[in-house]
Amino acid sequence: MQIKNITVIGAGTMGNGIAHVFAQGGYSVTIVDVNDQALQKGIETITNNLARQVKKGTLTEADSQATRSRISKQTDLAAAAKTADLIIEAATERFDLKKQIFQTLDANARPDVILASNTSSISITELAATTKRAPQVIGMHFFNPVPVMKLVEIIRGLATTDDVYKTVRELSEAVGKTPVEVNDFPGFVSNRVLMPMINEAIYCVMEGVAKPEDIDTVMKLGMAHPMGPLALADFIGLDVCLAIMNVLHEGFADTKYRPCPLLKKMVAAGMLGRKSGRGFYSY
C-alpha cells in the first residue's frame, strides 16, 4: 500500500503534532477539525514548533517552509476522507465520538484506505466493529510532544491484517519513529503501566503520605524518571488520566484500576492540570 496523502482528524495537541511529523516527512497532510478557529490554532502551533526547530539548527528555513506548504485544513470530514490514503483519528478520548467519526470515514473513504486511531486506551477491535472494514483498522498511539517523542504503539485489532500492520510500521519508521507492536488490551502497554502509577501517586496525595512536589522528587531522583508522576498527570490532563483509568477499570473489572476519588474530584472541579492553569501545581 502506497501512502501519499494523510488526513489527521483533530487539530489539538496530538493532532497537530502528528500532522507536523508527517508533513516534515514529505507527506501531504490535511488536518480536520470542527471549525476554522481550532484549525488555525493547530496551524499556529505547528508554525511555532517549526520555528523552534530552525532556531535550534535541527531544521533549515527552507525545510520549515516546505513542511508548512504540505499542510492544508478542512472542516468537512467527509470531503477530507475522500482524498486520503491513510486517516489518523486524534479526537477526544470518547468512544461515542470516535464511533461517529469512524462511521463517517467508513462511508466516505475509498475501500482501500487504512483507518487509524491515536487512542491511548480505547479498544481498536471495538472501533473496527463500528465499520465495514475491520481488517483495515489499526491503532497508532503517538506520544506527546509528537515531534520529539520517538515511540509509536501500533495496536492490532482482532481483524487487522498483516499487510495493514506492515504498511503502518514502515510508515512510522519512515518519519523517524520507533514502532512497537501491541495487541488490543485496555490501556495497551504504555497506559496499562503508567496510569496505575499516576493513580497511586494521587492516592498518596489524598492520604497525606507526602506533598505532590515531594512525591515527584522521589520518583525523579530515586527512579530516574525525567518527570514526576503528578507533574506528568498535569501535563497529560487530569481529565484524560481519569478517562483512561475508567477504561482500565471497566475493561479489566479489577479494583486495582479504580480511579482515585481525589482524581475524580479534581476533574469535577475543573482542575485539569496545565490546560486549565491548575492541577497538582499552578501554572
GROMACS .gro file of C-alpha atoms in nm:
model
  283
    1MET     CA    1   0.000   0.000   0.000
    2GLN     CA    2   0.145   0.336  -0.104
    3ILE     CA    3   0.071   0.628   0.126
    4LYS     CA    4   0.098   0.983  -0.008
    5ASN     CA    5  -0.198   1.176   0.133
    6ILE     CA    6  -0.275   1.163   0.505
    7THR     CA    7  -0.578   1.307   0.679
    8VAL     CA    8  -0.545   1.383   1.052
    9ILE     CA    9  -0.867   1.435   1.249
   10GLY     CA   10  -0.822   1.681   1.533
   11ALA     CA   11  -0.606   1.994   1.543
   12GLY     CA   12  -0.532   1.972   1.915
   13THR     CA   13  -0.206   1.879   2.085
   14MET     CA   14  -0.181   1.529   1.941
   15GLY     CA   15  -0.339   1.602   1.603
   16ASN     CA   16  -0.120   1.899   1.515
   17GLY     CA   17   0.187   1.708   1.633
   18ILE     CA   18   0.103   1.409   1.412
   19ALA     CA   19   0.037   1.641   1.117
   20HIS     CA   20   0.370   1.817   1.179
   21VAL     CA   21   0.566   1.489   1.177
   22PHE     CA   22   0.414   1.356   0.855
   23ALA     CA   23   0.436   1.688   0.670
   24GLN     CA   24   0.801   1.717   0.771
   25GLY     CA   25   0.847   1.361   0.643
   26GLY     CA   26   0.731   1.466   0.298
   27TYR     CA   27   0.364   1.362   0.305
   28SER     CA   28   0.068   1.580   0.206
   29VAL     CA   29  -0.143   1.630   0.519
   30THR     CA   30  -0.497   1.757   0.567
   31ILE     CA   31  -0.599   1.850   0.923
   32VAL     CA   32  -0.969   1.828   1.003
   33ASP     CA   33  -1.150   1.993   1.293
   34VAL     CA   34  -1.496   2.126   1.372
   35ASN     CA   35  -1.422   2.492   1.298
   36ASP     CA   36  -1.161   2.718   1.143
   37GLN     CA   37  -1.063   2.866   1.480
   38ALA     CA   38  -0.948   2.526   1.609
   39LEU     CA   39  -0.766   2.460   1.282
   40GLN     CA   40  -0.591   2.798   1.288
   41LYS     CA   41  -0.475   2.738   1.646
   42GLY     CA   42  -0.332   2.400   1.543
   43ILE     CA   43  -0.155   2.550   1.239
   44GLU     CA   44  -0.005   2.824   1.459
   45THR     CA   45   0.131   2.561   1.698
   46ILE     CA   46   0.295   2.376   1.408
   47THR     CA   47   0.441   2.702   1.273
   48ASN     CA   48   0.584   2.792   1.615
   49ASN     CA   49   0.731   2.443   1.662
   50LEU     CA   50   0.893   2.456   1.318
   51ALA     CA   51   1.043   2.796   1.404
   52ARG     CA   52   1.182   2.643   1.724
   53GLN     CA   53   1.347   2.365   1.522
   54VAL     CA   54   1.502   2.621   1.288
   55LYS     CA   55   1.634   2.823   1.584
   56LYS     CA   56   1.791   2.507   1.732
   57GLY     CA   57   1.953   2.424   1.399
   58THR     CA   58   1.774   2.091   1.358
   59LEU     CA   59   1.578   2.213   1.053
   60THR     CA   60   1.655   2.459   0.774
   61GLU     CA   61   1.428   2.751   0.696
   62ALA     CA   62   1.364   2.604   0.350
   63ASP     CA   63   1.259   2.270   0.503
   64SER     CA   64   1.037   2.452   0.751
   65GLN     CA   65   0.857   2.635   0.471
   66ALA     CA   66   0.827   2.315   0.267
   67THR     CA   67   0.675   2.136   0.566
   68ARG     CA   68   0.421   2.412   0.619
   69SER     CA   69   0.330   2.410   0.248
   70ARG     CA   70   0.231   2.042   0.268
   71ILE     CA   71  -0.037   2.109   0.532
   72SER     CA   72  -0.392   2.206   0.442
   73LYS     CA   73  -0.702   2.240   0.659
   74GLN     CA   74  -1.061   2.121   0.626
   75THR     CA   75  -1.379   2.135   0.833
   76ASP     CA   76  -1.568   1.884   0.616
   77LEU     CA   77  -1.477   1.536   0.744
   78ALA     CA   78  -1.648   1.352   0.460
   79ALA     CA   79  -1.465   1.557   0.196
   80ALA     CA   80  -1.128   1.509   0.367
   81ALA     CA   81  -1.186   1.133   0.382
   82LYS     CA   82  -1.231   1.106   0.006
   83THR     CA   83  -0.877   1.224  -0.079
   84ALA     CA   84  -0.682   1.026   0.183
   85ASP     CA   85  -0.466   0.713   0.161
   86LEU     CA   86  -0.442   0.695   0.541
   87ILE     CA   87  -0.665   0.860   0.800
   88ILE     CA   88  -0.547   0.908   1.159
   89GLU     CA   89  -0.812   1.000   1.414
   90ALA     CA   90  -0.683   1.208   1.706
   91ALA     CA   91  -1.009   1.331   1.856
   92THR     CA   92  -1.111   1.347   2.223
   93GLU     CA   93  -1.084   1.017   2.414
   94ARG     CA   94  -1.455   0.928   2.398
   95PHE     CA   95  -1.583   0.610   2.236
   96ASP     CA   96  -1.913   0.765   2.122
   97LEU     CA   97  -1.730   1.045   1.940
   98LYS     CA   98  -1.476   0.810   1.782
   99LYS     CA   99  -1.754   0.574   1.673
  100GLN     CA  100  -1.931   0.859   1.495
  101ILE     CA  101  -1.608   0.964   1.323
  102PHE     CA  102  -1.518   0.612   1.213
  103GLN     CA  103  -1.865   0.555   1.068
  104THR     CA  104  -1.837   0.878   0.867
  105LEU     CA  105  -1.492   0.774   0.745
  106ASP     CA  106  -1.615   0.428   0.654
  107ALA     CA  107  -1.895   0.575   0.445
  108ASN     CA  108  -1.674   0.822   0.257
  109ALA     CA  109  -1.317   0.689   0.230
  110ARG     CA  110  -1.202   0.471  -0.060
  111PRO     CA  111  -1.232   0.095   0.006
  112ASP     CA  112  -0.852   0.050   0.033
  113VAL     CA  113  -0.790   0.332   0.283
  114ILE     CA  114  -0.641   0.249   0.625
  115LEU     CA  115  -0.827   0.393   0.924
  116ALA     CA  116  -0.604   0.450   1.228
  117SER     CA  117  -0.678   0.583   1.574
  118ASN     CA  118  -0.442   0.764   1.809
  119THR     CA  119  -0.650   0.645   2.104
  120SER     CA  120  -0.448   0.588   2.419
  121SER     CA  121  -0.677   0.324   2.569
  122ILE     CA  122  -0.998   0.252   2.373
  123SER     CA  123  -1.029  -0.090   2.206
  124ILE     CA  124  -0.924  -0.094   1.841
  125THR     CA  125  -1.133  -0.408   1.791
  126GLU     CA  126  -1.444  -0.226   1.913
  127LEU     CA  127  -1.373   0.077   1.694
  128ALA     CA  128  -1.317  -0.152   1.395
  129ALA     CA  129  -1.650  -0.322   1.462
  130THR     CA  130  -1.831   0.009   1.403
  131THR     CA  131  -1.712  -0.004   1.038
  132LYS     CA  132  -1.744  -0.245   0.746
  133ARG     CA  133  -1.366  -0.261   0.703
  134ALA     CA  134  -1.237  -0.406   1.031
  135PRO     CA  135  -0.926  -0.559   0.863
  136GLN     CA  136  -0.809  -0.206   0.772
  137VAL     CA  137  -0.847  -0.052   1.118
  138ILE     CA  138  -0.540  -0.016   1.340
  139GLY     CA  139  -0.412   0.187   1.635
  140MET     CA  140  -0.125   0.437   1.605
  141HIS     CA  141  -0.065   0.569   1.957
  142PHE     CA  142   0.178   0.861   1.940
  143PHE     CA  143   0.324   1.033   2.246
  144ASN     CA  144   0.333   1.399   2.345
  145PRO     CA  145   0.513   1.603   2.219
  146VAL     CA  146   0.480   1.409   1.893
  147PRO     CA  147   0.767   1.580   1.703
  148VAL     CA  148   1.006   1.487   1.987
  149MET     CA  149   0.891   1.151   2.123
  150LYS     CA  150   1.014   0.853   1.921
  151LEU     CA  151   0.768   0.584   2.028
  152VAL     CA  152   0.456   0.475   1.840
  153GLU     CA  153   0.249   0.192   1.984
  154ILE     CA  154   0.093   0.009   1.689
  155ILE     CA  155  -0.215  -0.172   1.812
  156ARG     CA  156  -0.356  -0.460   1.614
  157GLY     CA  157  -0.729  -0.519   1.642
  158LEU     CA  158  -0.857  -0.874   1.626
  159ALA     CA  159  -0.915  -0.845   1.248
  160THR     CA  160  -0.622  -0.618   1.148
  161THR     CA  161  -0.434  -0.771   0.855
  162ASP     CA  162  -0.060  -0.828   0.832
  163ASP     CA  163  -0.044  -0.601   0.524
  164VAL     CA  164  -0.204  -0.311   0.710
  165TYR     CA  165   0.028  -0.362   1.008
  166LYS     CA  166   0.334  -0.377   0.778
  167THR     CA  167   0.232  -0.059   0.595
  168VAL     CA  168   0.179   0.134   0.918
  169ARG     CA  169   0.501   0.004   1.071
  170GLU     CA  170   0.707   0.105   0.765
  171LEU     CA  171   0.535   0.444   0.753
  172SER     CA  172   0.618   0.506   1.121
  173GLU     CA  173   0.983   0.419   1.058
  174ALA     CA  174   0.990   0.644   0.750
  175VAL     CA  175   0.914   0.950   0.968
  176GLY     CA  176   1.176   0.859   1.228
  177LYS     CA  177   0.957   0.684   1.484
  178THR     CA  178   1.023   0.357   1.666
  179PRO     CA  179   0.714   0.136   1.632
  180VAL     CA  180   0.627  -0.129   1.890
  181GLU     CA  181   0.364  -0.393   1.813
  182VAL     CA  182   0.097  -0.427   2.082
  183ASN     CA  183  -0.214  -0.642   2.098
  184ASP     CA  184  -0.552  -0.496   2.178
  185PHE     CA  185  -0.598  -0.492   2.556
  186PRO     CA  186  -0.727  -0.200   2.767
  187GLY     CA  187  -0.458   0.066   2.801
  188PHE     CA  188  -0.228  -0.129   2.565
  189VAL     CA  189   0.119  -0.133   2.730
  190SER     CA  190   0.201   0.232   2.794
  191ASN     CA  191  -0.109   0.337   2.984
  192ARG     CA  192  -0.166   0.000   3.149
  193VAL     CA  193   0.169   0.052   3.323
  194LEU     CA  194   0.178   0.434   3.350
  195MET     CA  195  -0.173   0.525   3.462
  196PRO     CA  196  -0.191   0.299   3.770
  197MET     CA  197   0.139   0.456   3.881
  198ILE     CA  198  -0.007   0.806   3.841
  199ASN     CA  199  -0.328   0.694   4.013
  200GLU     CA  200  -0.127   0.556   4.308
  201ALA     CA  201   0.068   0.882   4.332
  202ILE     CA  202  -0.267   1.064   4.358
  203TYR     CA  203  -0.373   0.826   4.637
  204CYS     CA  204  -0.050   0.923   4.817
  205VAL     CA  205  -0.156   1.289   4.797
  206MET     CA  206  -0.511   1.212   4.911
  207GLU     CA  207  -0.391   1.006   5.208
  208GLY     CA  208  -0.138   1.269   5.314
  209VAL     CA  209   0.164   1.044   5.259
  210ALA     CA  210   0.362   1.335   5.108
  211LYS     CA  211   0.318   1.661   4.920
  212PRO     CA  212   0.296   1.648   4.538
  213GLU     CA  213   0.640   1.802   4.487
  214ASP     CA  214   0.796   1.552   4.729
  215ILE     CA  215   0.627   1.255   4.561
  216ASP     CA  216   0.759   1.377   4.226
  217THR     CA  217   1.109   1.426   4.370
  218VAL     CA  218   1.112   1.066   4.497
  219MET     CA  219   1.028   0.934   4.151
  220LYS     CA  220   1.270   1.165   3.970
  221LEU     CA  221   1.572   1.116   4.196
  222GLY     CA  222   1.501   0.765   4.320
  223MET     CA  223   1.369   0.606   3.999
  224ALA     CA  224   1.540   0.831   3.741
  225HIS     CA  225   1.211   0.943   3.588
  226PRO     CA  226   1.256   1.265   3.386
  227MET     CA  227   0.925   1.397   3.522
  228GLY     CA  228   0.737   1.308   3.837
  229PRO     CA  229   0.400   1.130   3.804
  230LEU     CA  230   0.194   1.424   3.931
  231ALA     CA  231   0.364   1.679   3.706
  232LEU     CA  232   0.313   1.430   3.422
  233ALA     CA  233  -0.055   1.394   3.511
  234ASP     CA  234  -0.091   1.773   3.489
  235PHE     CA  235   0.088   1.767   3.153
  236ILE     CA  236  -0.136   1.492   3.014
  237GLY     CA  237  -0.454   1.642   3.160
  238LEU     CA  238  -0.629   1.502   3.465
  239ASP     CA  239  -0.948   1.451   3.263
  240VAL     CA  240  -0.755   1.231   3.020
  241CYS     CA  241  -0.599   1.038   3.309
  242LEU     CA  242  -0.944   0.979   3.456
  243ALA     CA  243  -1.085   0.866   3.121
  244ILE     CA  244  -0.805   0.612   3.080
  245MET     CA  245  -0.841   0.484   3.437
  246ASN     CA  246  -1.213   0.436   3.369
  247VAL     CA  247  -1.134   0.234   3.057
  248LEU     CA  248  -0.890   0.017   3.255
  249HIS     CA  249  -1.135  -0.028   3.543
  250GLU     CA  250  -1.423  -0.121   3.313
  251GLY     CA  251  -1.211  -0.329   3.077
  252PHE     CA  252  -1.047  -0.548   3.341
  253ALA     CA  253  -1.320  -0.531   3.610
  254ASP     CA  254  -1.039  -0.523   3.866
  255THR     CA  255  -1.042  -0.290   4.169
  256LYS     CA  256  -0.669  -0.222   4.134
  257TYR     CA  257  -0.763   0.010   3.845
  258ARG     CA  258  -1.024   0.206   4.044
  259PRO     CA  259  -0.972   0.580   3.982
  260CYS     CA  260  -0.864   0.766   4.293
  261PRO     CA  261  -1.153   0.971   4.443
  262LEU     CA  262  -0.926   1.278   4.455
  263LEU     CA  263  -0.867   1.249   4.079
  264LYS     CA  264  -1.244   1.240   4.020
  265LYS     CA  265  -1.299   1.541   4.247
  266MET     CA  266  -1.029   1.747   4.077
  267VAL     CA  267  -1.171   1.677   3.732
  268ALA     CA  268  -1.522   1.766   3.853
  269ALA     CA  269  -1.381   2.093   3.989
  270GLY     CA  270  -1.219   2.177   3.654
  271MET     CA  271  -0.866   2.135   3.791
  272LEU     CA  272  -0.731   1.960   3.483
  273GLY     CA  273  -0.361   2.049   3.500
  274ARG     CA  274  -0.168   2.271   3.263
  275LYS     CA  275  -0.456   2.331   3.022
  276SER     CA  276  -0.677   2.479   3.295
  277GLY     CA  277  -0.396   2.654   3.481
  278ARG     CA  278  -0.424   2.441   3.792
  279GLY     CA  279  -0.390   2.074   3.884
  280PHE     CA  280  -0.143   1.939   4.137
  281TYR     CA  281   0.059   2.250   4.055
  282SER     CA  282  -0.037   2.605   3.947
  283TYR     CA  283   0.058   2.729   3.600
   0.00000   0.00000   0.00000
